[in-house]
GROMACS .gro file of C-alpha atoms in nm:
model
  213
    1UNK     CA    1  -8.662   4.147   6.243
    2UNK     CA    2  -8.775   3.817   6.093
    3UNK     CA    3  -9.063   3.705   6.313
    4UNK     CA    4  -9.169   3.344   6.248
    5UNK     CA    5  -9.543   3.379   6.264
    6UNK     CA    6  -9.765   3.184   6.024
    7UNK     CA    7 -10.008   3.402   5.829
    8UNK     CA    8 -10.376   3.313   5.797
    9UNK     CA    9 -10.448   3.071   5.514
   10UNK     CA   10 -10.748   3.224   5.342
   11UNK     CA   11 -10.867   3.124   4.995
   12UNK     CA   12 -10.937   3.383   4.729
   13UNK     CA   13 -11.309   3.309   4.699
   14UNK     CA   14 -11.524   3.367   5.009
   15UNK     CA   15 -11.898   3.367   5.058
   16UNK     CA   16 -12.056   3.682   5.199
   17UNK     CA   17 -12.225   3.598   5.525
   18UNK     CA   18 -12.482   3.796   5.731
   19UNK     CA   19 -12.812   3.624   5.815
   20UNK     CA   20 -12.684   3.347   6.051
   21UNK     CA   21 -12.503   3.608   6.263
   22UNK     CA   22 -12.832   3.760   6.385
   23UNK     CA   23 -12.902   3.445   6.590
   24UNK     CA   24 -12.577   3.282   6.687
   25UNK     CA   25 -12.610   2.945   6.850
   26UNK     CA   26 -12.356   2.757   7.059
   27UNK     CA   27 -12.121   2.534   6.850
   28UNK     CA   28 -12.217   2.713   6.524
   29UNK     CA   29 -11.944   2.663   6.261
   30UNK     CA   30 -11.860   2.911   5.980
   31UNK     CA   31 -11.601   2.868   5.712
   32UNK     CA   32 -11.486   3.037   5.387
   33UNK     CA   33 -11.684   3.353   5.479
   34UNK     CA   34 -11.654   3.728   5.440
   35UNK     CA   35 -11.840   3.952   5.681
   36UNK     CA   36 -11.840   4.325   5.606
   37UNK     CA   37 -11.998   4.639   5.751
   38UNK     CA   38 -12.203   4.445   6.003
   39UNK     CA   39 -12.293   4.466   6.373
   40UNK     CA   40 -12.315   4.153   6.589
   41UNK     CA   41 -12.551   4.279   6.857
   42UNK     CA   42 -12.648   4.116   7.186
   43UNK     CA   43 -12.548   3.765   7.092
   44UNK     CA   44 -12.448   3.499   7.350
   45UNK     CA   45 -12.307   3.162   7.249
   46UNK     CA   46 -12.023   2.924   7.330
   47UNK     CA   47 -11.775   2.740   7.113
   48UNK     CA   48 -11.866   2.926   6.795
   49UNK     CA   49 -11.607   2.848   6.526
   50UNK     CA   50 -11.484   3.067   6.242
   51UNK     CA   51 -11.235   2.929   5.991
   52UNK     CA   52 -11.087   3.095   5.683
   53UNK     CA   53 -11.296   3.404   5.741
   54UNK     CA   54 -11.247   3.778   5.698
   55UNK     CA   55 -11.424   4.031   5.924
   56UNK     CA   56 -11.408   4.386   5.787
   57UNK     CA   57 -11.567   4.687   5.955
   58UNK     CA   58 -11.754   4.457   6.193
   59UNK     CA   59 -11.863   4.580   6.538
   60UNK     CA   60 -11.966   4.359   6.831
   61UNK     CA   61 -12.198   4.508   7.093
   62UNK     CA   62 -12.305   4.355   7.423
   63UNK     CA   63 -12.221   4.006   7.310
   64UNK     CA   64 -12.057   3.719   7.496
   65UNK     CA   65 -11.871   3.455   7.292
   66UNK     CA   66 -11.689   3.229   7.529
   67UNK     CA   67 -11.457   2.960   7.400
   68UNK     CA   68 -11.469   3.097   7.045
   69UNK     CA   69 -11.243   2.919   6.798
   70UNK     CA   70 -11.064   3.130   6.533
   71UNK     CA   71 -10.847   2.963   6.275
   72UNK     CA   72 -10.716   3.143   5.962
   73UNK     CA   73 -10.914   3.458   6.040
   74UNK     CA   74 -10.850   3.831   5.970
   75UNK     CA   75 -11.020   4.113   6.164
   76UNK     CA   76 -10.975   4.442   5.975
   77UNK     CA   77 -11.094   4.773   6.122
   78UNK     CA   78 -11.332   4.598   6.365
   79UNK     CA   79 -11.454   4.714   6.709
   80UNK     CA   80 -11.457   4.426   6.959
   81UNK     CA   81 -11.425   4.647   7.269
   82UNK     CA   82 -11.547   4.504   7.600
   83UNK     CA   83 -11.644   4.174   7.443
   84UNK     CA   84 -11.569   3.864   7.651
   85UNK     CA   85 -11.390   3.584   7.464
   86UNK     CA   86 -11.268   3.380   7.760
   87UNK     CA   87 -11.111   3.037   7.718
   88UNK     CA   88 -11.078   3.084   7.343
   89UNK     CA   89 -10.850   2.926   7.086
   90UNK     CA   90 -10.695   3.169   6.833
   91UNK     CA   91 -10.467   3.034   6.564
   92UNK     CA   92 -10.322   3.197   6.247
   93UNK     CA   93 -10.530   3.508   6.311
   94UNK     CA   94 -10.460   3.875   6.248
   95UNK     CA   95 -10.615   4.183   6.410
   96UNK     CA   96 -10.553   4.488   6.194
   97UNK     CA   97 -10.644   4.845   6.296
   98UNK     CA   98 -10.901   4.710   6.548
   99UNK     CA   99 -11.046   4.853   6.871
  100UNK     CA  100 -11.001   4.599   7.147
  101UNK     CA  101 -11.049   4.822   7.453
  102UNK     CA  102 -11.131   4.600   7.749
  103UNK     CA  103 -11.167   4.290   7.527
  104UNK     CA  104 -11.131   3.981   7.741
  105UNK     CA  105 -10.925   3.687   7.619
  106UNK     CA  106 -10.852   3.545   7.967
  107UNK     CA  107 -10.747   3.178   7.985
  108UNK     CA  108 -10.707   3.157   7.607
  109UNK     CA  109 -10.457   2.997   7.378
  110UNK     CA  110 -10.305   3.222   7.106
  111UNK     CA  111 -10.073   3.079   6.846
  112UNK     CA  112  -9.943   3.251   6.533
  113UNK     CA  113 -10.139   3.571   6.602
  114UNK     CA  114 -10.063   3.926   6.496
  115UNK     CA  115 -10.208   4.246   6.649
  116UNK     CA  116 -10.113   4.541   6.424
  117UNK     CA  117 -10.209   4.904   6.484
  118UNK     CA  118 -10.471   4.807   6.737
  119UNK     CA  119 -10.601   5.007   7.038
  120UNK     CA  120 -10.620   4.740   7.306
  121UNK     CA  121 -10.600   4.944   7.628
  122UNK     CA  122 -10.717   4.752   7.936
  123UNK     CA  123 -10.753   4.431   7.734
  124UNK     CA  124 -10.738   4.109   7.938
  125UNK     CA  125 -10.510   3.815   7.852
  126UNK     CA  126 -10.440   3.682   8.202
  127UNK     CA  127 -10.383   3.311   8.251
  128UNK     CA  128 -10.337   3.271   7.875
  129UNK     CA  129 -10.079   3.082   7.667
  130UNK     CA  130  -9.898   3.265   7.388
  131UNK     CA  131  -9.690   3.104   7.120
  132UNK     CA  132  -9.553   3.309   6.832
  133UNK     CA  133  -9.758   3.625   6.892
  134UNK     CA  134  -9.674   3.974   6.771
  135UNK     CA  135  -9.805   4.306   6.903
  136UNK     CA  136  -9.695   4.578   6.661
  137UNK     CA  137  -9.766   4.949   6.691
  138UNK     CA  138 -10.044   4.885   6.943
  139UNK     CA  139 -10.169   5.081   7.241
  140UNK     CA  140 -10.177   4.839   7.535
  141UNK     CA  141 -10.216   5.076   7.828
  142UNK     CA  142 -10.311   4.887   8.138
  143UNK     CA  143 -10.339   4.558   7.949
  144UNK     CA  144 -10.349   4.253   8.172
  145UNK     CA  145 -10.106   3.965   8.094
  146UNK     CA  146 -10.079   3.836   8.454
  147UNK     CA  147  -9.982   3.474   8.509
  148UNK     CA  148  -9.949   3.396   8.140
  149UNK     CA  149  -9.698   3.186   7.947
  150UNK     CA  150  -9.498   3.359   7.673
  151UNK     CA  151  -9.326   3.154   7.407
  152UNK     CA  152  -9.186   3.373   7.123
  153UNK     CA  153  -9.390   3.682   7.204
  154UNK     CA  154  -9.288   4.008   7.040
  155UNK     CA  155  -9.372   4.371   7.122
  156UNK     CA  156  -9.273   4.625   6.857
  157UNK     CA  157  -9.331   5.000   6.902
  158UNK     CA  158  -9.614   4.951   7.153
  159UNK     CA  159  -9.754   5.175   7.430
  160UNK     CA  160  -9.728   4.956   7.739
  161UNK     CA  161  -9.761   5.198   8.031
  162UNK     CA  162  -9.910   5.038   8.344
  163UNK     CA  163  -9.951   4.701   8.168
  164UNK     CA  164  -9.987   4.416   8.421
  165UNK     CA  165  -9.734   4.133   8.381
  166UNK     CA  166  -9.697   3.987   8.732
  167UNK     CA  167  -9.642   3.616   8.726
  168UNK     CA  168  -9.540   3.620   8.359
  169UNK     CA  169  -9.176   3.551   8.270
  170UNK     CA  170  -9.035   3.803   8.023
  171UNK     CA  171  -8.723   3.598   7.956
  172UNK     CA  172  -8.601   3.684   7.600
  173UNK     CA  173  -8.893   3.922   7.548
  174UNK     CA  174  -8.770   4.248   7.384
  175UNK     CA  175  -8.944   4.563   7.510
  176UNK     CA  176  -8.672   4.801   7.393
  177UNK     CA  177  -8.882   4.969   7.125
  178UNK     CA  178  -9.186   5.014   7.348
  179UNK     CA  179  -9.294   5.319   7.544
  180UNK     CA  180  -9.374   5.294   7.917
  181UNK     CA  181  -9.285   5.465   8.246
  182UNK     CA  182  -9.408   5.185   8.470
  183UNK     CA  183  -9.518   4.826   8.452
  184UNK     CA  184  -9.692   4.615   8.714
  185UNK     CA  185  -9.445   4.331   8.742
  186UNK     CA  186  -9.230   4.140   8.990
  187UNK     CA  187  -8.856   4.167   8.975
  188UNK     CA  188  -8.813   3.792   8.922
  189UNK     CA  189  -9.031   3.813   8.607
  190UNK     CA  190  -8.782   4.055   8.447
  191UNK     CA  191  -8.494   3.809   8.438
  192UNK     CA  192  -8.371   3.786   8.075
  193UNK     CA  193  -8.599   4.070   7.952
  194UNK     CA  194  -8.444   4.298   7.686
  195UNK     CA  195  -8.484   4.673   7.753
  196UNK     CA  196  -8.320   4.994   7.643
  197UNK     CA  197  -8.091   5.199   7.872
  198UNK     CA  198  -8.362   5.465   7.890
  199UNK     CA  199  -8.611   5.216   8.024
  200UNK     CA  200  -8.388   5.082   8.298
  201UNK     CA  201  -8.485   5.357   8.541
  202UNK     CA  202  -8.844   5.234   8.533
  203UNK     CA  203  -8.740   4.924   8.726
  204UNK     CA  204  -8.509   5.084   8.986
  205UNK     CA  205  -8.790   5.082   9.246
  206UNK     CA  206  -8.840   4.710   9.211
  207UNK     CA  207  -8.484   4.652   9.317
  208UNK     CA  208  -8.515   4.877   9.621
  209UNK     CA  209  -8.276   5.128   9.480
  210UNK     CA  210  -8.294   5.509   9.501
  211UNK     CA  211  -8.151   5.730   9.229
  212UNK     CA  212  -7.959   6.028   9.368
  213UNK     CA  213  -7.922   6.327   9.139
   0.00000   0.00000   0.00000
């Protein structure tokens, strides 16, 4: 499938960055940076901006980074579990082989974003706006997408069991390659959703039907 998602635009030469990350301040701006094998620990700031930056083997612990702005960024093998990033702007960004368990992107805007081989169980995206976003080979068990807006959102080979999608239209969204036995969703949100014959039985209860063997 040809998925029209813009890749991060990152130059070849980046400056290694560490020291400023020990004391993040609100509205800090970082650009053309490479951050490797580092822990961002107990930092709290708003509207921090990263542009044209690579994070590799970076862990975040007990930090709160509301309204973070990420443009042309790659996260590779990072652990951002349980970190709140509410009301954030994420553009031309890739998350590769990352742990995002319980990570909170509520009320955020995501555009041209790829999540590949990530464990993002119980992640929170509710009340967010998605435009050209791909989840590929990700575990999204219990992930919360409630009351979000999907525009060209793709799920490929994902674990979606018990994901929450109530109030989010799945029109034209293809779930046929994903694995789930149940989703928390309303029947009206399924209109136009693409599923496999095997998955159809998961939604019988929503229609008030009973399967008789």
